[in-house]
PDB file of C-alpha atoms in Angstrom:
ATOM      1  CA  MET A   1     121.009  56.562  89.795  1.00 86.00           C
ATOM      2  CA  ASN A   2     119.001  58.315  87.197  1.00 94.00           C
ATOM      3  CA  LYS A   3     119.836  61.268  84.995  1.00 95.00           C
ATOM      4  CA  ALA A   4     117.705  63.753  87.297  1.00 94.00           C
ATOM      5  CA  ASP A   5     119.628  62.458  90.350  1.00 94.00           C
ATOM      6  CA  LYS A   6     122.967  62.715  88.456  1.00 96.00           C
ATOM      7  CA  ASN A   7     122.021  66.340  87.487  1.00 96.00           C
ATOM      8  CA  TYR A   8     120.860  67.315  90.953  1.00 96.00           C
ATOM      9  CA  GLU A   9     124.327  66.337  92.219  1.00 97.00           C
ATOM     10  CA  GLN A  10     125.924  68.496  89.573  1.00 97.00           C
ATOM     11  CA  TYR A  11     123.507  71.243  90.480  1.00 96.00           C
ATOM     12  CA  LYS A  12     124.371  71.111  94.166  1.00 96.00           C
ATOM     13  CA  GLN A  13     127.942  71.184  93.255  1.00 97.00           C
ATOM     14  CA  LEU A  14     127.453  74.216  90.962  1.00 96.00           C
ATOM     15  CA  LEU A  15     125.276  75.906  93.567  1.00 95.00           C
ATOM     16  CA  ASP A  16     128.017  75.433  96.216  1.00 95.00           C
ATOM     17  CA  LEU A  17     130.576  77.123  93.833  1.00 94.00           C
ATOM     18  CA  TRP A  18     128.032  79.942  92.920  1.00 93.00           C
ATOM     19  CA  SER A  19     127.512  80.830  96.741  1.00 93.00           C
ATOM     20  CA  LYS A  20     131.134  80.457  97.728  1.00 93.00           C
ATOM     21  CA  GLU A  21     131.832  83.413  95.409  1.00 90.00           C
ATOM     22  CA  ASN A  22     129.664  85.828  97.527  1.00 89.00           C
ATOM     23  CA  PRO A  23     132.077  86.221 100.453  1.00 93.00           C
ATOM     24  CA  ILE A  24     135.038  86.508  98.317  1.00 93.00           C
ATOM     25  CA  LYS A  25     133.555  89.282  96.599  1.00 91.00           C
ATOM     26  CA  THR A  26     132.554  90.964  99.788  1.00 91.00           C
ATOM     27  CA  ASN A  27     136.028  90.797 101.232  1.00 95.00           C
ATOM     28  CA  LYS A  28     137.543  91.992  97.997  1.00 94.00           C
ATOM     29  CA  LEU A  29     135.158  95.041  98.255  1.00 94.00           C
ATOM     30  CA  GLN A  30     135.974  95.659 101.987  1.00 96.00           C
ATOM     31  CA  ILE A  31     139.618  95.622 101.271  1.00 96.00           C
ATOM     32  CA  LEU A  32     139.212  97.936  98.464  1.00 96.00           C
ATOM     33  CA  LEU A  33     137.532 100.438 100.397  1.00 96.00           C
ATOM     34  CA  LEU A  34     139.969 100.231 103.399  1.00 97.00           C
ATOM     35  CA  VAL A  35     143.110 100.376 101.048  1.00 97.00           C
ATOM     36  CA  ASN A  36     141.380 103.539  99.380  1.00 97.00           C
ATOM     37  CA  ALA A  37     140.904 105.049 103.078  1.00 98.00           C
ATOM     38  CA  LEU A  38     144.213 104.512 103.829  1.00 98.00           C
ATOM     39  CA  LEU A  39     145.504 106.040 100.655  1.00 98.00           C
ATOM     40  CA  LEU A  40     143.392 109.048 101.474  1.00 98.00           C
ATOM     41  CA  SER A  41     144.966 109.262 104.870  1.00 98.00           C
ATOM     42  CA  ALA A  42     148.428 108.835 103.290  1.00 98.00           C
ATOM     43  CA  VAL A  43     147.515 112.048 101.118  1.00 98.00           C
ATOM     44  CA  ASN A  44     146.182 113.846 104.213  1.00 97.00           C
ATOM     45  CA  VAL A  45     149.498 113.056 106.202  1.00 98.00           C
ATOM     46  CA  SER A  46     151.729 113.949 103.389  1.00 97.00           C
ATOM     47  CA  GLY A  47     150.240 117.611 103.046  1.00 96.00           C
ATOM     48  CA  GLY A  48     147.003 117.016 101.430  1.00 97.00           C
ATOM     49  CA  PHE A  49     146.236 117.001  97.523  1.00 97.00           C
ATOM     50  CA  THR A  50     149.299 118.490  96.006  1.00 97.00           C
ATOM     51  CA  ALA A  51     151.295 117.795  93.112  1.00 96.00           C
ATOM     52  CA  GLU A  52     153.898 116.280  95.432  1.00 97.00           C
ATOM     53  CA  ASN A  53     151.667 113.264  96.231  1.00 97.00           C
ATOM     54  CA  TRP A  54     151.610 112.057  92.595  1.00 97.00           C
ATOM     55  CA  PRO A  55     153.121 108.629  93.547  1.00 97.00           C
ATOM     56  CA  ILE A  56     150.123 108.138  95.981  1.00 98.00           C
ATOM     57  CA  TYR A  57     147.760 108.989  93.179  1.00 98.00           C
ATOM     58  CA  VAL A  58     149.454 106.684  90.621  1.00 98.00           C
ATOM     59  CA  GLY A  59     149.485 103.818  93.494  1.00 97.00           C
ATOM     60  CA  GLY A  60     145.554 104.447  93.994  1.00 98.00           C
ATOM     61  CA  ALA A  61     144.875 103.968  90.191  1.00 98.00           C
ATOM     62  CA  ILE A  62     146.928 101.092  89.861  1.00 98.00           C
ATOM     63  CA  LEU A  63     145.581  99.138  92.932  1.00 97.00           C
ATOM     64  CA  SER A  64     141.973 100.154  92.015  1.00 97.00           C
ATOM     65  CA  PHE A  65     142.374  99.043  88.603  1.00 97.00           C
ATOM     66  CA  VAL A  66     143.798  95.590  89.680  1.00 97.00           C
ATOM     67  CA  TRP A  67     140.657  95.316  91.917  1.00 95.00           C
ATOM     68  CA  VAL A  68     138.667  95.719  88.668  1.00 95.00           C
ATOM     69  CA  LEU A  69     140.161  92.991  87.328  1.00 96.00           C
ATOM     70  CA  SER A  70     140.061  90.684  90.336  1.00 95.00           C
ATOM     71  CA  ILE A  71     136.462  91.490  91.397  1.00 93.00           C
ATOM     72  CA  GLY A  72     135.600  91.156  87.740  1.00 93.00           C
ATOM     73  CA  ARG A  73     136.943  87.824  87.346  1.00 94.00           C
ATOM     74  CA  THR A  74     135.275  86.550  90.576  1.00 92.00           C
ATOM     75  CA  SER A  75     131.966  88.115  89.307  1.00 91.00           C
ATOM     76  CA  LEU A  76     132.533  86.406  85.855  1.00 93.00           C
ATOM     77  CA  PHE A  77     132.863  82.804  87.426  1.00 93.00           C
ATOM     78  CA  GLN A  78     129.933  83.345  89.605  1.00 92.00           C
ATOM     79  CA  LYS A  79     127.866  84.175  86.746  1.00 93.00           C
ATOM     80  CA  ILE A  80     129.170  81.213  84.747  1.00 95.00           C
ATOM     81  CA  TRP A  81     128.048  79.078  87.696  1.00 94.00           C
ATOM     82  CA  GLN A  82     124.809  80.681  87.720  1.00 94.00           C
ATOM     83  CA  ILE A  83     124.111  80.192  83.907  1.00 96.00           C
ATOM     84  CA  LYS A  84     124.986  76.619  84.462  1.00 96.00           C
ATOM     85  CA  ILE A  85     122.559  76.305  87.339  1.00 96.00           C
ATOM     86  CA  ASN A  86     119.680  77.956  85.452  1.00 95.00           C
ATOM     87  CA  GLU A  87     120.347  75.581  82.339  1.00 96.00           C
ATOM     88  CA  LEU A  88     119.942  72.642  84.596  1.00 96.00           C
ATOM     89  CA  ALA A  89     116.956  74.056  86.511  1.00 95.00           C
ATOM     90  CA  ASN A  90     115.158  74.949  83.215  1.00 95.00           C
ATOM     91  CA  ASN A  91     115.472  71.097  82.402  1.00 96.00           C
ATOM     92  CA  TYR A  92     113.350  70.286  85.584  1.00 95.00           C
ATOM     93  CA  PRO A  93     110.813  73.042  85.917  1.00 94.00           C
ATOM     94  CA  LYS A  94     108.454  70.853  87.985  1.00 93.00           C
ATOM     95  CA  ASP A  95     110.986  69.332  90.311  1.00 94.00           C
ATOM     96  CA  GLU A  96     111.452  71.654  93.415  1.00 92.00           C
ATOM     97  CA  ARG A  97     114.881  70.458  94.039  1.00 94.00           C
ATOM     98  CA  PHE A  98     116.193  72.492  91.140  1.00 95.00           C
ATOM     99  CA  GLN A  99     114.178  75.469  91.722  1.00 91.00           C
ATOM    100  CA  ILE A 100     115.855  76.970  94.948  1.00 89.00           C
ATOM    101  CA  LEU A 101     117.095  79.763  93.261  1.00 87.00           C
ATOM    102  CA  ASN A 102     113.620  80.530  91.671  1.00 84.00           C
ATOM    103  CA  LYS A 103     112.728  83.589  93.705  1.00 81.00           C
ATOM    104  CA  ALA A 104     110.017  85.265  91.322  1.00 79.00           C
ATOM    105  CA  LYS A 105     107.129  84.306  93.806  1.00 78.00           C
ATOM    106  CA  ILE A 106     108.842  85.126  96.969  1.00 86.00           C
ATOM    107  CA  TYR A 107     110.318  88.245  95.801  1.00 85.00           C
ATOM    108  CA  ARG A 108     106.703  90.025  95.700  1.00 86.00           C
ATOM    109  CA  LYS A 109     106.321  89.225  99.437  1.00 89.00           C
ATOM    110  CA  THR A 110     109.218  91.026 100.453  1.00 91.00           C
ATOM    111  CA  PRO A 111     109.127  94.653 101.875  1.00 93.00           C
ATOM    112  CA  LEU A 112     109.234  97.194  99.313  1.00 92.00           C
ATOM    113  CA  LEU A 113     112.346  99.001 100.874  1.00 93.00           C
ATOM    114  CA  LEU A 114     114.390  95.842 100.854  1.00 91.00           C
ATOM    115  CA  ARG A 115     113.320  95.323  97.139  1.00 87.00           C
ATOM    116  CA  ILE A 116     114.575  98.835  96.352  1.00 89.00           C
ATOM    117  CA  PHE A 117     117.987  98.830  98.187  1.00 88.00           C
ATOM    118  CA  GLY A 118     118.544  95.160  97.792  1.00 88.00           C
ATOM    119  CA  GLY A 119     117.624  94.917  94.443  1.00 84.00           C
ATOM    120  CA  ALA A 120     120.769  96.563  92.745  1.00 84.00           C
ATOM    121  CA  SER A 121     122.880  93.842  91.166  1.00 81.00           C
ATOM    122  CA  SER A 122     126.103  93.609  93.060  1.00 83.00           C
ATOM    123  CA  LYS A 123     127.987  93.315  89.863  1.00 77.00           C
ATOM    124  CA  TYR A 124     127.568  96.987  89.047  1.00 85.00           C
ATOM    125  CA  TYR A 125     128.838  98.110  92.415  1.00 89.00           C
ATOM    126  CA  LEU A 126     131.573  95.478  92.689  1.00 91.00           C
ATOM    127  CA  VAL A 127     133.177  96.244  89.409  1.00 92.00           C
ATOM    128  CA  GLY A 128     131.876  99.903  89.492  1.00 95.00           C
ATOM    129  CA  THR A 129     133.504 101.088  92.822  1.00 95.00           C
ATOM    130  CA  PRO A 130     137.198 100.033  91.909  1.00 96.00           C
ATOM    131  CA  PHE A 131     136.708 101.503  88.474  1.00 97.00           C
ATOM    132  CA  ILE A 132     135.404 104.834  89.794  1.00 97.00           C
ATOM    133  CA  PHE A 133     138.308 104.978  92.333  1.00 98.00           C
ATOM    134  CA  CYS A 134     140.693 104.097  89.540  1.00 98.00           C
ATOM    135  CA  ILE A 135     139.367 107.090  87.478  1.00 98.00           C
ATOM    136  CA  ILE A 136     139.381 109.356  90.492  1.00 98.00           C
ATOM    137  CA  TRP A 137     142.985 108.742  91.253  1.00 98.00           C
ATOM    138  CA  LEU A 138     143.957 109.096  87.369  1.00 98.00           C
ATOM    139  CA  CYS A 139     141.885 112.539  87.525  1.00 98.00           C
ATOM    140  CA  LEU A 140     144.056 113.732  90.503  1.00 97.00           C
ATOM    141  CA  LEU A 141     147.075 112.589  88.754  1.00 97.00           C
ATOM    142  CA  VAL A 142     146.479 114.408  85.566  1.00 97.00           C
ATOM    143  CA  TYR A 143     145.081 117.476  87.366  1.00 97.00           C
ATOM    144  CA  PHE A 144     148.113 117.931  89.766  1.00 96.00           C
ATOM    145  CA  LEU A 145     150.776 116.929  87.145  1.00 94.00           C
ATOM    146  CA  SER A 146     149.253 119.652  84.652  1.00 95.00           C
ATOM    147  CA  LEU A 147     149.665 122.433  87.158  1.00 86.00           C
TER     148      LEU A 147
END
């Protein structure tokens, strides 16, 4: 087995690791949204946004912050795999086996609407969403405890 074949085997393993992070991130985001919806329901059932519901606000902030760390870690490892994949691909620019993620030529062929809405990097909303939830829950806590 020559060096290119060995590197291709490593490339395939890294590609597999990289791709397996996507459903993990999606599941984490969906659970985050579900938990926050349940917390909002708990606030509603408990009399609405009042000072007495401060434990729910604390819980929402803590859970959302933990999600920032959890999704952040998953995104970090996916980025590590992607960097290693790109390094290997850059060593073999003429070998099509290493260019599977090179989407520059194909990207322009996709519909504009999909490029607009699908072009946002998931790292921003995956880490941003739980961070925003954390800030909202903390603001509610501070607001109602300062009344």
